[in-house]
PDB file of C-alpha atoms and ligand atoms in Angstrom:
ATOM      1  CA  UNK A  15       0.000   0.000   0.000  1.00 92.00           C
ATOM      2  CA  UNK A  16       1.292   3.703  -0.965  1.00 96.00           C
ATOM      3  CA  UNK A  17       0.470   5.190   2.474  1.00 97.00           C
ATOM      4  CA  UNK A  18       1.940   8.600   1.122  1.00 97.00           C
ATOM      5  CA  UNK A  19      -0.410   8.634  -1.904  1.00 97.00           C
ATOM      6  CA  UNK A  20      -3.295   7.390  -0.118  1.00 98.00           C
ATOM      7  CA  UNK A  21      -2.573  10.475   2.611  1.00 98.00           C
ATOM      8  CA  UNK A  22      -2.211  12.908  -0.376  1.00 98.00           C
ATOM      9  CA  UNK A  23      -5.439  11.983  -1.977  1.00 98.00           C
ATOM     10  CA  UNK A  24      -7.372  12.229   1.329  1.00 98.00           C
ATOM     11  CA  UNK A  25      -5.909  15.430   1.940  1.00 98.00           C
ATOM     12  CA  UNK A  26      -7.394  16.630  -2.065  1.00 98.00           C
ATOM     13  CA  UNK A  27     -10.423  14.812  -1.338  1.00 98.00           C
ATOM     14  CA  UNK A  28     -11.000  16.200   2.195  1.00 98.00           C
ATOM     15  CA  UNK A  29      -9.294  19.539   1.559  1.00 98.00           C
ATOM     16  CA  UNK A  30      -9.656  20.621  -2.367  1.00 98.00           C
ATOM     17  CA  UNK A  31     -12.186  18.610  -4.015  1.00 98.00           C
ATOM     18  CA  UNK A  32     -14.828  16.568  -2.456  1.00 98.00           C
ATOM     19  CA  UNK A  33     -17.124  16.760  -4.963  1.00 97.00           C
ATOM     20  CA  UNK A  34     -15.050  14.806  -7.296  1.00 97.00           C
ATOM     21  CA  UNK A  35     -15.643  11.913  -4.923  1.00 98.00           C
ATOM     22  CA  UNK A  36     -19.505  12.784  -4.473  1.00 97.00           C
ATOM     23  CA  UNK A  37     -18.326  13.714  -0.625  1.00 98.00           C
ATOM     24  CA  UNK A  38     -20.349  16.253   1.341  1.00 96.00           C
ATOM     25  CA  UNK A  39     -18.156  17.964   3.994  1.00 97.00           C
ATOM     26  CA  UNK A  40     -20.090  18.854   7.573  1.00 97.00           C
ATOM     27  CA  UNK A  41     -19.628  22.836   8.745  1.00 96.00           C
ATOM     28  CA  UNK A  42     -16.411  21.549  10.420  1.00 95.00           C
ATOM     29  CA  UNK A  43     -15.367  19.870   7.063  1.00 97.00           C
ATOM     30  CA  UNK A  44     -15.786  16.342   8.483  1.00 98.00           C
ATOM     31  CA  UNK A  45     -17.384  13.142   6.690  1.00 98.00           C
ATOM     32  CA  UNK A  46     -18.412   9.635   7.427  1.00 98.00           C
ATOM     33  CA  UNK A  47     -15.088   7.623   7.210  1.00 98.00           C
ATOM     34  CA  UNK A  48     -16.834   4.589   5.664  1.00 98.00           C
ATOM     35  CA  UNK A  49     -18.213   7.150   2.836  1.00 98.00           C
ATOM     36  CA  UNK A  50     -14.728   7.752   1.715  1.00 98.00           C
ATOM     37  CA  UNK A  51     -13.757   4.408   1.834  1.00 98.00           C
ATOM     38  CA  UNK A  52     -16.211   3.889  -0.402  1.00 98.00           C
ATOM     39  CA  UNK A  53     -15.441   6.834  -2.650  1.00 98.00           C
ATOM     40  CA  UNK A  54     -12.134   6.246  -2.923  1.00 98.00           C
ATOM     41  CA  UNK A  55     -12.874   2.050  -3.763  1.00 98.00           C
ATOM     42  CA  UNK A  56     -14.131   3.142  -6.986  1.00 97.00           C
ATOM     43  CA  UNK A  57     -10.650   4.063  -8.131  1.00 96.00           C
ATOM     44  CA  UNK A  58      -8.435   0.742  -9.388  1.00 96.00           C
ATOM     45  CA  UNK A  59      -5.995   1.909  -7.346  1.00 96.00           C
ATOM     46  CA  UNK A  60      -7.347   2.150  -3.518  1.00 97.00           C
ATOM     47  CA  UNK A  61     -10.268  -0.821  -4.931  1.00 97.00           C
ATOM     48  CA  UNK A  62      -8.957  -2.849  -1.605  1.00 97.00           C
ATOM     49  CA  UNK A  63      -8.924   0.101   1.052  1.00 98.00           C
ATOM     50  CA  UNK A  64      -9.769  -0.329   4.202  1.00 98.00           C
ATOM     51  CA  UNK A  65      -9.886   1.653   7.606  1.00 98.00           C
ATOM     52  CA  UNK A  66      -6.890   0.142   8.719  1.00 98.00           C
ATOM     53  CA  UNK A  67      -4.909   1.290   5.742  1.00 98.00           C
ATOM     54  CA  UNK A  68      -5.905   4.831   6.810  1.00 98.00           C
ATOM     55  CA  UNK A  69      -5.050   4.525  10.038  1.00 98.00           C
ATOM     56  CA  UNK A  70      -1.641   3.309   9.018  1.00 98.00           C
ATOM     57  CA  UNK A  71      -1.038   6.394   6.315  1.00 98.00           C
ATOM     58  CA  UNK A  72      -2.128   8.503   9.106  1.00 98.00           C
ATOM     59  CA  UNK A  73       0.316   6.950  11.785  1.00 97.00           C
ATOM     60  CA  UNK A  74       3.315   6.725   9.723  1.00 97.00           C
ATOM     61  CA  UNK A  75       3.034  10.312   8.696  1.00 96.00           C
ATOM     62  CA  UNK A  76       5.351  12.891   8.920  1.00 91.00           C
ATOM     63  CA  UNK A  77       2.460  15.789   9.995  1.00 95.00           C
ATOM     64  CA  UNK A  78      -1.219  15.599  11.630  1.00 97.00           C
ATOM     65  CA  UNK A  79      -3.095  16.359   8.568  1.00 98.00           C
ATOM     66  CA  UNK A  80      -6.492  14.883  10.278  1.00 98.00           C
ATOM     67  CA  UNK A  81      -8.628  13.736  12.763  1.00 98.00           C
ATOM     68  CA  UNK A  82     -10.867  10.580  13.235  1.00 98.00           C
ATOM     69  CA  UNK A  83     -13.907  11.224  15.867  1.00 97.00           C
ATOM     70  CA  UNK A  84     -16.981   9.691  16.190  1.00 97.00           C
ATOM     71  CA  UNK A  85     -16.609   7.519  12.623  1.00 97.00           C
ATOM     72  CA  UNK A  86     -15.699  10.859  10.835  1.00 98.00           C
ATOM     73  CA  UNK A  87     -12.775  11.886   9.318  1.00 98.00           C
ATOM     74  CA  UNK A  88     -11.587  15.936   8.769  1.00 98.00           C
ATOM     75  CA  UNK A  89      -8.692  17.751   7.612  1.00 98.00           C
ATOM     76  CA  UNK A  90      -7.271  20.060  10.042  1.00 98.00           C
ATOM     77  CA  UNK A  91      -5.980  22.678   8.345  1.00 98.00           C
ATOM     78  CA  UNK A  92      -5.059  23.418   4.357  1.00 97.00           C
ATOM     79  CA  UNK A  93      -8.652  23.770   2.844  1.00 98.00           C
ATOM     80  CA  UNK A  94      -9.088  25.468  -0.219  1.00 97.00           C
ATOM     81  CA  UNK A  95     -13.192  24.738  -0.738  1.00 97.00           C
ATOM     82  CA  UNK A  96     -15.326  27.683  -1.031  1.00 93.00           C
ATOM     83  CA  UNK A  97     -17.830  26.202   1.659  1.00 91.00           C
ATOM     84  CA  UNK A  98     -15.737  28.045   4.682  1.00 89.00           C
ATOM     85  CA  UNK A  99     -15.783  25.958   7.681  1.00 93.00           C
ATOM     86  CA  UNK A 100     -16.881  26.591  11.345  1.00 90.00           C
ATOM     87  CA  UNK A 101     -13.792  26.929  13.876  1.00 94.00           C
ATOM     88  CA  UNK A 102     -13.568  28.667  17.039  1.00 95.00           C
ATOM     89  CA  UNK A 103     -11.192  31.088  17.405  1.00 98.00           C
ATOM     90  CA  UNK A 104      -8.541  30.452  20.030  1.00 98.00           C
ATOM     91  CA  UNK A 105      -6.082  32.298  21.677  1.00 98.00           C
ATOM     92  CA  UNK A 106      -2.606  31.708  20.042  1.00 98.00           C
ATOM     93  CA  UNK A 107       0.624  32.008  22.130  1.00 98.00           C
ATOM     94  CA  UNK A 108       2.343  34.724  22.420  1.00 98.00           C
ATOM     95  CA  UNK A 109       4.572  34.242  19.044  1.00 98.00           C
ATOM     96  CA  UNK A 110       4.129  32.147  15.856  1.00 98.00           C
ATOM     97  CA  UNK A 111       6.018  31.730  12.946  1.00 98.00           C
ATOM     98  CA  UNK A 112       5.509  31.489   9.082  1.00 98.00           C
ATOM     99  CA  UNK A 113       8.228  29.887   6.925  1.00 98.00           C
ATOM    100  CA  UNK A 114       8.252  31.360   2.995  1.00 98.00           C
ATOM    101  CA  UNK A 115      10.412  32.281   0.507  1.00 98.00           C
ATOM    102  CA  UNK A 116      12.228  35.152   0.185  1.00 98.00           C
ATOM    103  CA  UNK A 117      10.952  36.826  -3.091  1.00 98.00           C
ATOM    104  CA  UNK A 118       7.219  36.765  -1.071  1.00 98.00           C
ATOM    105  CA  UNK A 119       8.253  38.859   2.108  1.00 98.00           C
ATOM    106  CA  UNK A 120       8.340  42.210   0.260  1.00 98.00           C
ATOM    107  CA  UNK A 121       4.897  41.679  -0.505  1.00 98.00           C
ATOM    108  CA  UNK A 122       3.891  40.289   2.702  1.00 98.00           C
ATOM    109  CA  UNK A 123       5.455  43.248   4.734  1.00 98.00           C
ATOM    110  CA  UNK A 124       3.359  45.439   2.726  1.00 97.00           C
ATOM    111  CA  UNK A 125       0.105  43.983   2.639  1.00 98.00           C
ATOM    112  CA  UNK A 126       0.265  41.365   5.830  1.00 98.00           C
ATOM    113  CA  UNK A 127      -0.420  37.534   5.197  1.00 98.00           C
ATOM    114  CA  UNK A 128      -3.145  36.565   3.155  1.00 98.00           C
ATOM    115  CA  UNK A 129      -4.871  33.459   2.599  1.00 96.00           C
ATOM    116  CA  UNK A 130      -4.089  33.071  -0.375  1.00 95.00           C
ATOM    117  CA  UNK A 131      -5.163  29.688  -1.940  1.00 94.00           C
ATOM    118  CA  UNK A 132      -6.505  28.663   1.135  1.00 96.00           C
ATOM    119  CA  UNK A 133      -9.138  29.994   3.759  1.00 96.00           C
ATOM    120  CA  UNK A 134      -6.623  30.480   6.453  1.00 97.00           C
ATOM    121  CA  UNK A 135      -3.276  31.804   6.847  1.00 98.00           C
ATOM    122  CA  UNK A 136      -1.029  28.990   8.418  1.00 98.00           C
ATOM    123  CA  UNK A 137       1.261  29.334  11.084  1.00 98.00           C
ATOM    124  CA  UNK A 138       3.391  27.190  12.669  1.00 98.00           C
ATOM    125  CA  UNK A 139       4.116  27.016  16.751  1.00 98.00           C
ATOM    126  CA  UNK A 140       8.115  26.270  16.118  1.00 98.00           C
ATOM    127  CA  UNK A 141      10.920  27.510  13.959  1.00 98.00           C
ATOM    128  CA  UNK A 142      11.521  23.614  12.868  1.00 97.00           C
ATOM    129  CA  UNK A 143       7.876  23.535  11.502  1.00 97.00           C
ATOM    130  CA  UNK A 144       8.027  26.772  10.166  1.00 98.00           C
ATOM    131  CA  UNK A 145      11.374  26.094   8.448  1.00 98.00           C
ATOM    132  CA  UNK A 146      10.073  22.998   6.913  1.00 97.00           C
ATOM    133  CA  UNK A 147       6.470  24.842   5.671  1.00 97.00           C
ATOM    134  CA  UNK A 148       9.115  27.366   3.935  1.00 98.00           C
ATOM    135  CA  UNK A 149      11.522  24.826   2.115  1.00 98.00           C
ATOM    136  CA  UNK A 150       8.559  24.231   0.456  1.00 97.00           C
ATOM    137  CA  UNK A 151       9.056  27.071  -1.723  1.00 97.00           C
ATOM    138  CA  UNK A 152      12.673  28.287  -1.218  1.00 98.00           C
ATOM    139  CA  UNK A 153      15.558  26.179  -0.404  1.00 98.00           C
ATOM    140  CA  UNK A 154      16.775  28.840   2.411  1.00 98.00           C
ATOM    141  CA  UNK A 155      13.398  30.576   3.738  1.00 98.00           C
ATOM    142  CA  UNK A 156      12.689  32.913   5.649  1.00 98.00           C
ATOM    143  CA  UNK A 157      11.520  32.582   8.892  1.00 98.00           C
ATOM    144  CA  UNK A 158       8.713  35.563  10.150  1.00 98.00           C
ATOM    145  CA  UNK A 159       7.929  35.934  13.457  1.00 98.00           C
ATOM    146  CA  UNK A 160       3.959  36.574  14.396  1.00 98.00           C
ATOM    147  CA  UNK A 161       3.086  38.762  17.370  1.00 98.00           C
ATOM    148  CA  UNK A 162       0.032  36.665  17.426  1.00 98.00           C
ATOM    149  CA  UNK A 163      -1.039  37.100  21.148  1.00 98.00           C
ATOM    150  CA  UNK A 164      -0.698  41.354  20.865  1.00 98.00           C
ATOM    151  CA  UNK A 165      -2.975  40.717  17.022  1.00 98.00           C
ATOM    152  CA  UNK A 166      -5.425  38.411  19.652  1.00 98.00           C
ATOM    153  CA  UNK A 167      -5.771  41.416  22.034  1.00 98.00           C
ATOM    154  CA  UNK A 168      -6.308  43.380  19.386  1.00 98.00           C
ATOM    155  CA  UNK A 169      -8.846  41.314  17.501  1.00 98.00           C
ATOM    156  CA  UNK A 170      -7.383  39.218  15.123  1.00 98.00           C
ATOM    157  CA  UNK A 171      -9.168  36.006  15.092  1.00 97.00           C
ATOM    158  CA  UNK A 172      -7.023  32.555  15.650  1.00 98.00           C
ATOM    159  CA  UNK A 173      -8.022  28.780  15.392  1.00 98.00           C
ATOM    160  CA  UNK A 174      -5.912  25.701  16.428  1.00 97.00           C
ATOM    161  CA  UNK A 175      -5.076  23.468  13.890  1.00 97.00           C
ATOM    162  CA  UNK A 176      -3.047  20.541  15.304  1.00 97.00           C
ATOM    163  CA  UNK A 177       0.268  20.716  17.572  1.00 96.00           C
ATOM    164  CA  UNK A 178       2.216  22.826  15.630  1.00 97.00           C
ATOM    165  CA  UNK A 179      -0.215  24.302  13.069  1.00 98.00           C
ATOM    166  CA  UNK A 180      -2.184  27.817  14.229  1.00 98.00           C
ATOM    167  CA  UNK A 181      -4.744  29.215  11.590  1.00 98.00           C
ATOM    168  CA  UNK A 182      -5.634  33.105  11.161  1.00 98.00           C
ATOM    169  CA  UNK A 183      -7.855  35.294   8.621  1.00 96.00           C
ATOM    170  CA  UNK A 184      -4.866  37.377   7.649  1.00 96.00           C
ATOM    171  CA  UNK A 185      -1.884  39.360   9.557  1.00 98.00           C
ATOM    172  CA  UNK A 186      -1.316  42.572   9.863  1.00 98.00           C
ATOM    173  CA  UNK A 187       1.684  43.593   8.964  1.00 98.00           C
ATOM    174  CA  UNK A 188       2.357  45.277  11.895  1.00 98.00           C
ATOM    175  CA  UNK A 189       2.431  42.308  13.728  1.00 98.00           C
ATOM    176  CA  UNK A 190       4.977  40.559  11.669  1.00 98.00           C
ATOM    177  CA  UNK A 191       8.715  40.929  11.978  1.00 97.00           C
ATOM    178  CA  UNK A 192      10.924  39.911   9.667  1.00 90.00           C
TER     179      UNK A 192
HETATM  180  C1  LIG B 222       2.456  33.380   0.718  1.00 66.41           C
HETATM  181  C2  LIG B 222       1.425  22.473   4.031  1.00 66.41           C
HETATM  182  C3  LIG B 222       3.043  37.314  -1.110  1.00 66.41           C
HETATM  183  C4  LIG B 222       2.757  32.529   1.935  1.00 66.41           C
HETATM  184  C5  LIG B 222       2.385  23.290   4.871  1.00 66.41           C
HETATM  185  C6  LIG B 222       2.867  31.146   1.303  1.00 66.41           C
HETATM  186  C7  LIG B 222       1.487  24.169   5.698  1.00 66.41           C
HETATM  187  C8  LIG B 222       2.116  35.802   0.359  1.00 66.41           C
HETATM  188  C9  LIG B 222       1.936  31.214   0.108  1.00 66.41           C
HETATM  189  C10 LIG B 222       0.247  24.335   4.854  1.00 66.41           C
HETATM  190  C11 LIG B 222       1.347  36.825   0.964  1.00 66.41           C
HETATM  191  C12 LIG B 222       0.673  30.423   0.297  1.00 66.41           C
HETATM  192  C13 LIG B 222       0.120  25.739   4.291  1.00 66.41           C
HETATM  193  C14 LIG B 222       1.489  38.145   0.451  1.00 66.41           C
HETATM  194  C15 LIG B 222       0.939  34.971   1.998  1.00 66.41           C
HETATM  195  N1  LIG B 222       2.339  38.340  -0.582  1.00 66.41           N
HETATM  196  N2  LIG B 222       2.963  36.039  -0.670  1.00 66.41           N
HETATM  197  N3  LIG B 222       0.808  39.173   0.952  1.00 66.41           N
HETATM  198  N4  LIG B 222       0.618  36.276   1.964  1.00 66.41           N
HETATM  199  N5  LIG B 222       1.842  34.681   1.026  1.00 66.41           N
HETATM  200  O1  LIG B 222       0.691  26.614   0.489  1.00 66.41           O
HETATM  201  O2  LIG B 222       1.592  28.453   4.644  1.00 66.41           O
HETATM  202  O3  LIG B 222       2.011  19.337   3.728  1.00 66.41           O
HETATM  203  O4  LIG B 222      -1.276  28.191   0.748  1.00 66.41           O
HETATM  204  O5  LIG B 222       3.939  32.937   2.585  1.00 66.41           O
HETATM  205  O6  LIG B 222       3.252  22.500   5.623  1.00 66.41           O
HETATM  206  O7  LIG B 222       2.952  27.692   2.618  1.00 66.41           O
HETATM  207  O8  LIG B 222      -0.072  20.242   2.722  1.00 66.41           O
HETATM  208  O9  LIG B 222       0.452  28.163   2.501  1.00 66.41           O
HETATM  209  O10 LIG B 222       4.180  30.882   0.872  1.00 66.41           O
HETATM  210  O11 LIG B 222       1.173  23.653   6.929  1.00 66.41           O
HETATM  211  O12 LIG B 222      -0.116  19.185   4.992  1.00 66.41           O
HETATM  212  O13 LIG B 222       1.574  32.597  -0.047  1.00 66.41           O
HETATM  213  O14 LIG B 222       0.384  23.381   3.774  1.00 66.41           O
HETATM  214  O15 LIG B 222       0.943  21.361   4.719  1.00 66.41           O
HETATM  215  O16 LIG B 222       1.013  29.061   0.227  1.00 66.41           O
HETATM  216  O17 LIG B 222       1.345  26.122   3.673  1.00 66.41           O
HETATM  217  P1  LIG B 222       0.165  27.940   0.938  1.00 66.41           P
HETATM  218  P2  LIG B 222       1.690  27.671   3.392  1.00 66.41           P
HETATM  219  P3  LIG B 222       0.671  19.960   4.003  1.00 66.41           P
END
């Protein structure tokens, strides 16, 4: 079994595109794990899937991408669908990070960070995870620091998205130092 393909089609499915696999998401983005099983059976390639095999890609993976409650299965974080999800805001710690390349932090000190592709900004708790999020796009990134407790005080909304992974509308600029 290709646990890292069957994670990175769960994450399109759950995150991108579930209407390609006739998947509707809850308000918190969360759907019956036996319905995706089923979706995803349909393809040649996951025909033998099983619950197990998820539990397993999810287990040997190298980030929490999602969560199994109550026989559903979510994404928590990284969603690009236009149907915006519920989340509580939470109150971040005092600092965060986000990891990106360098040719973006002109524009980001200008205009603050902005979804983008996505319905949240991501930020990471740790340099490590932030330096990692960054390589993505630039081989020596650069690492921002968030004054994400002073943007709380001040209104900014925040939601937890796993361990090391804090979601936001957008950031200020003022509250990023580069
Ligand atoms: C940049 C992965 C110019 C921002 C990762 C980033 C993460 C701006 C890019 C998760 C900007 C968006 C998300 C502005 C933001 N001007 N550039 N004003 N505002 N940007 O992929 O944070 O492996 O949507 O710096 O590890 O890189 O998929 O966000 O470079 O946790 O589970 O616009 O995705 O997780 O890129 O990554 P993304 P991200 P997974």
């Amino acid at each position: 079994m290709n646990y890292v393909g069957l994670s990175k089609e769960i994450s399109y499915a759950l995150r991108h595109a579930p209407w390609e696999y006739e998947l509707e998401l809850d308000e918190n983005g969360a759907v019956d794990v036996q319905q995706l099983i089923d979706s995803l059976r349909e393809d040649t390639k996951w025909q033998f899937v099983t619950i197990k095999d998820i539990l397993k890609s999810m287990e040997l993976s190298d980030k929490k991408r999602f969560e199994i409650k109550d026989g559903k299965i979510r994404a928590l974080y990284g969603h690009s669908i236009p149907q915006k999800l519920i989340k509580e805001p939470q109150e971040p710690p005092e600092i965060l990070y986000h990891g990106t390349a360098r040719r973006f932090v002109e524009s980001i000190m200008k205009d603050g960070l902005l979804p983008r592709g996505r319905q949240y900004v991501h930020l990471s708790s740790d340099t490590a995870t932030a330096s990692i999020v960054g390589k993505r796009r630039d081989s020596s990134p650069v690492l921002l620091k968030i004054y994400a407790k002073k943007a709380w005080d001040d209104g900014a909304k925040f939601y937890y998205g796993n361990e090391t992974i804090w979601l936001a509308d957008n950031v200020d600029s003022k509250y990023i130092e580069d």
